Amino acid sequence: MSEQQKVEKNKVVKIQYELYDIQTGEKLEESEYSYIHGTGAMLPGLEKALEGLKVGDEKEVELEAKDAYGLYRQDLIDRVPLEAFGGQTPQKGMVYYAQTPEGEVLPFTVKDIQGKEVVVDFNHPLAGKDLKFRVKVVEVRDATPEELEHGHVHDDGHEHHH
Ligand code: ZN
């Protein structure tokens, strides 16, 4: 019976969560998330707090910025020429994606447009925020061998290709 299963390594865990900014009290997100426990797919502090919970259990978890998405780093703010946007005018506050020479895709936020220059921010949107998660465990099951091999959850349980 899946209801008896506990959150532990290599279980597929589905949670419902609400995410709050502790300083402002603002609710930032309300969503569901499925992940494989113990594989590093989840914030370590949150993963640790969920260890041993069962379906139906609820928990509030507070994480300081440094234990969540990191401190806000001024050195991750950069300036790029407007022409790097290929003739499009970037929108302030929008998230765009840059590709490194190694092929890694990095999201960034446009902070400002100053003449021919764009001020871009490579900090995670939640960087610098102390966060509170209100979490409810809605499903715990064994991960399939394929899910463990891929390192992510297959929601429909069917084999697929990437
Ligand atoms: Zn897969």
Short mmCIF file of C-alpha atoms and ligand atoms in Angstrom, two decimals:
data_model
loop_
_atom_site.label_atom_id
_atom_site.label_comp_id
_atom_site.label_asym_id
_atom_site.label_seq_id
_atom_site.Cartn_x
_atom_site.Cartn_y
_atom_site.Cartn_z
CA MET A 1 0.00 0.00 0.00
CA SER A 2 1.52 3.26 -1.10
CA GLU A 3 -0.03 5.05 1.91
CA GLN A 4 2.34 3.15 4.19
CA GLN A 5 5.48 4.22 2.36
CA LYS A 6 7.80 6.74 3.91
CA VAL A 7 9.81 9.41 2.16
CA GLU A 8 13.28 7.92 1.79
CA LYS A 9 16.05 7.47 -0.75
CA ASN A 10 14.92 6.42 -4.24
CA LYS A 11 11.22 6.96 -3.58
CA VAL A 12 9.24 9.07 -6.01
CA VAL A 13 7.67 11.77 -3.87
CA LYS A 14 4.92 14.14 -4.95
CA ILE A 15 4.32 17.21 -2.86
CA GLN A 16 1.93 20.12 -2.91
CA TYR A 17 3.62 23.24 -1.70
CA GLU A 18 3.15 26.91 -1.05
CA LEU A 19 6.24 29.07 -1.09
CA TYR A 20 6.47 32.31 0.88
CA ASP A 21 9.04 35.09 1.09
CA ILE A 22 9.62 35.28 4.85
CA GLN A 23 10.61 38.98 4.85
CA THR A 24 7.55 40.21 2.98
CA GLY A 25 5.09 37.40 3.75
CA GLU A 26 4.26 37.30 0.05
CA LYS A 27 3.19 33.99 -1.46
CA LEU A 28 5.53 33.40 -4.39
CA GLU A 29 4.29 30.08 -5.70
CA GLU A 30 1.68 27.40 -5.15
CA SER A 31 2.25 24.22 -7.06
CA GLU A 32 2.90 20.48 -7.14
CA TYR A 33 6.29 18.89 -7.57
CA SER A 34 7.42 15.32 -8.11
CA TYR A 35 11.00 14.27 -7.55
CA ILE A 36 13.15 11.26 -6.68
CA HIS A 37 14.19 11.53 -3.05
CA GLY A 38 17.91 11.40 -2.30
CA THR A 39 19.15 12.23 -5.79
CA GLY A 40 19.92 15.92 -5.28
CA ALA A 41 16.93 17.05 -7.35
CA MET A 42 15.53 19.00 -4.39
CA LEU A 43 16.96 21.74 -2.17
CA PRO A 44 19.00 19.79 0.41
CA GLY A 45 17.38 21.54 3.40
CA LEU A 46 13.91 20.78 2.12
CA GLU A 47 14.78 17.21 1.22
CA LYS A 48 16.12 16.62 4.72
CA ALA A 49 12.93 18.01 6.28
CA LEU A 50 10.77 15.66 4.21
CA GLU A 51 12.73 12.53 5.15
CA GLY A 52 10.50 9.98 6.86
CA LEU A 53 7.17 11.73 6.17
CA LYS A 54 4.17 9.78 4.89
CA VAL A 55 1.28 10.57 2.54
CA GLY A 56 -0.93 13.21 4.12
CA ASP A 57 1.80 14.61 6.36
CA GLU A 58 2.25 18.37 6.30
CA LYS A 59 5.26 20.39 7.30
CA GLU A 60 6.48 23.97 7.37
CA VAL A 61 10.11 24.41 6.43
CA GLU A 62 12.01 27.66 6.70
CA LEU A 63 15.24 28.06 4.77
CA GLU A 64 17.60 30.98 4.94
CA ALA A 65 18.67 32.31 1.55
CA LYS A 66 22.09 30.69 1.82
CA ASP A 67 20.42 27.29 2.31
CA ALA A 68 17.85 27.89 -0.42
CA TYR A 69 18.81 29.56 -3.72
CA GLY A 70 21.92 31.31 -2.43
CA LEU A 71 22.83 34.82 -1.43
CA TYR A 72 22.30 37.60 -3.91
CA ARG A 73 25.60 38.17 -5.70
CA GLN A 74 26.47 41.53 -7.23
CA ASP A 75 29.12 39.85 -9.38
CA LEU A 76 26.37 37.97 -11.24
CA ILE A 77 25.12 41.27 -12.64
CA ASP A 78 26.59 42.04 -16.03
CA ARG A 79 26.22 44.43 -18.92
CA VAL A 80 25.81 43.24 -22.48
CA PRO A 81 25.41 45.24 -25.68
CA LEU A 82 21.83 45.71 -26.83
CA GLU A 83 22.79 44.23 -30.21
CA ALA A 84 23.40 40.85 -28.49
CA PHE A 85 19.60 40.51 -28.43
CA GLY A 86 19.57 40.21 -32.22
CA GLY A 87 17.58 43.33 -33.02
CA GLN A 88 14.86 42.63 -30.47
CA THR A 89 14.25 45.05 -27.64
CA PRO A 90 14.49 43.12 -24.37
CA GLN A 91 11.77 43.69 -21.80
CA LYS A 92 12.69 44.75 -18.28
CA GLY A 93 11.91 41.99 -15.77
CA MET A 94 11.73 39.26 -18.42
CA VAL A 95 13.81 36.08 -18.25
CA TYR A 96 16.00 35.21 -21.23
CA TYR A 97 18.46 32.39 -21.85
CA ALA A 98 22.15 32.61 -22.66
CA GLN A 99 24.23 29.73 -23.98
CA THR A 100 27.80 29.31 -22.82
CA PRO A 101 30.55 28.12 -25.22
CA GLU A 102 30.20 24.71 -23.50
CA GLY A 103 26.54 24.57 -24.48
CA GLU A 104 25.17 25.17 -20.99
CA VAL A 105 21.95 27.21 -20.93
CA LEU A 106 21.81 29.94 -18.28
CA PRO A 107 18.67 31.91 -17.50
CA PHE A 108 19.03 35.59 -16.70
CA THR A 109 16.72 38.49 -15.94
CA VAL A 110 16.86 41.83 -17.73
CA LYS A 111 17.17 44.44 -14.99
CA ASP A 112 17.52 47.61 -17.01
CA ILE A 113 18.23 49.02 -20.43
CA GLN A 114 20.68 51.90 -20.45
CA GLY A 115 21.26 53.34 -23.90
CA LYS A 116 23.01 50.71 -26.00
CA GLU A 117 23.61 48.48 -22.98
CA VAL A 118 21.44 45.97 -21.18
CA VAL A 119 21.94 45.26 -17.47
CA VAL A 120 21.42 41.54 -16.93
CA ASP A 121 21.20 39.52 -13.72
CA PHE A 122 22.30 35.88 -13.59
CA ASN A 123 21.15 35.41 -9.97
CA HIS A 124 18.37 32.87 -9.46
CA PRO A 125 15.07 34.77 -9.14
CA LEU A 126 14.80 33.49 -5.55
CA ALA A 127 18.42 34.31 -4.63
CA GLY A 128 18.76 36.41 -1.48
CA LYS A 129 15.32 35.45 -0.18
CA ASP A 130 14.65 33.61 3.06
CA LEU A 131 11.92 31.15 2.13
CA LYS A 132 9.14 29.31 3.90
CA PHE A 133 7.70 26.18 2.31
CA ARG A 134 4.35 24.77 3.44
CA VAL A 135 4.51 21.24 2.14
CA LYS A 136 2.02 18.39 2.00
CA VAL A 137 3.09 14.92 0.87
CA VAL A 138 0.50 13.60 -1.63
CA GLU A 139 2.24 10.52 -3.04
CA VAL A 140 5.13 8.24 -2.16
CA ARG A 141 6.06 5.25 -4.33
CA ASP A 142 9.08 3.25 -5.42
CA ALA A 143 10.96 4.74 -8.35
CA THR A 144 11.12 2.46 -11.38
CA PRO A 145 14.57 1.29 -12.55
CA GLU A 146 14.16 3.54 -15.59
CA GLU A 147 13.37 6.56 -13.45
CA LEU A 148 16.45 5.91 -11.32
CA GLU A 149 18.55 5.59 -14.45
CA HIS A 150 17.21 8.87 -15.87
CA GLY A 151 17.29 10.64 -12.51
CA HIS A 152 13.80 12.10 -12.94
CA VAL A 153 10.17 11.17 -12.54
CA HIS A 154 8.05 9.77 -15.36
CA ASP A 155 4.63 11.04 -14.43
CA ASP A 156 2.70 8.75 -16.72
CA GLY A 157 4.78 5.71 -15.74
CA HIS A 158 5.40 4.89 -19.40
CA GLU A 159 8.68 4.42 -21.11
CA HIS A 160 9.75 7.40 -23.16
CA HIS A 161 12.76 8.82 -24.92
CA HIS A 162 14.57 12.09 -24.51
ZN ZN B 1 13.19 9.94 -18.54
#
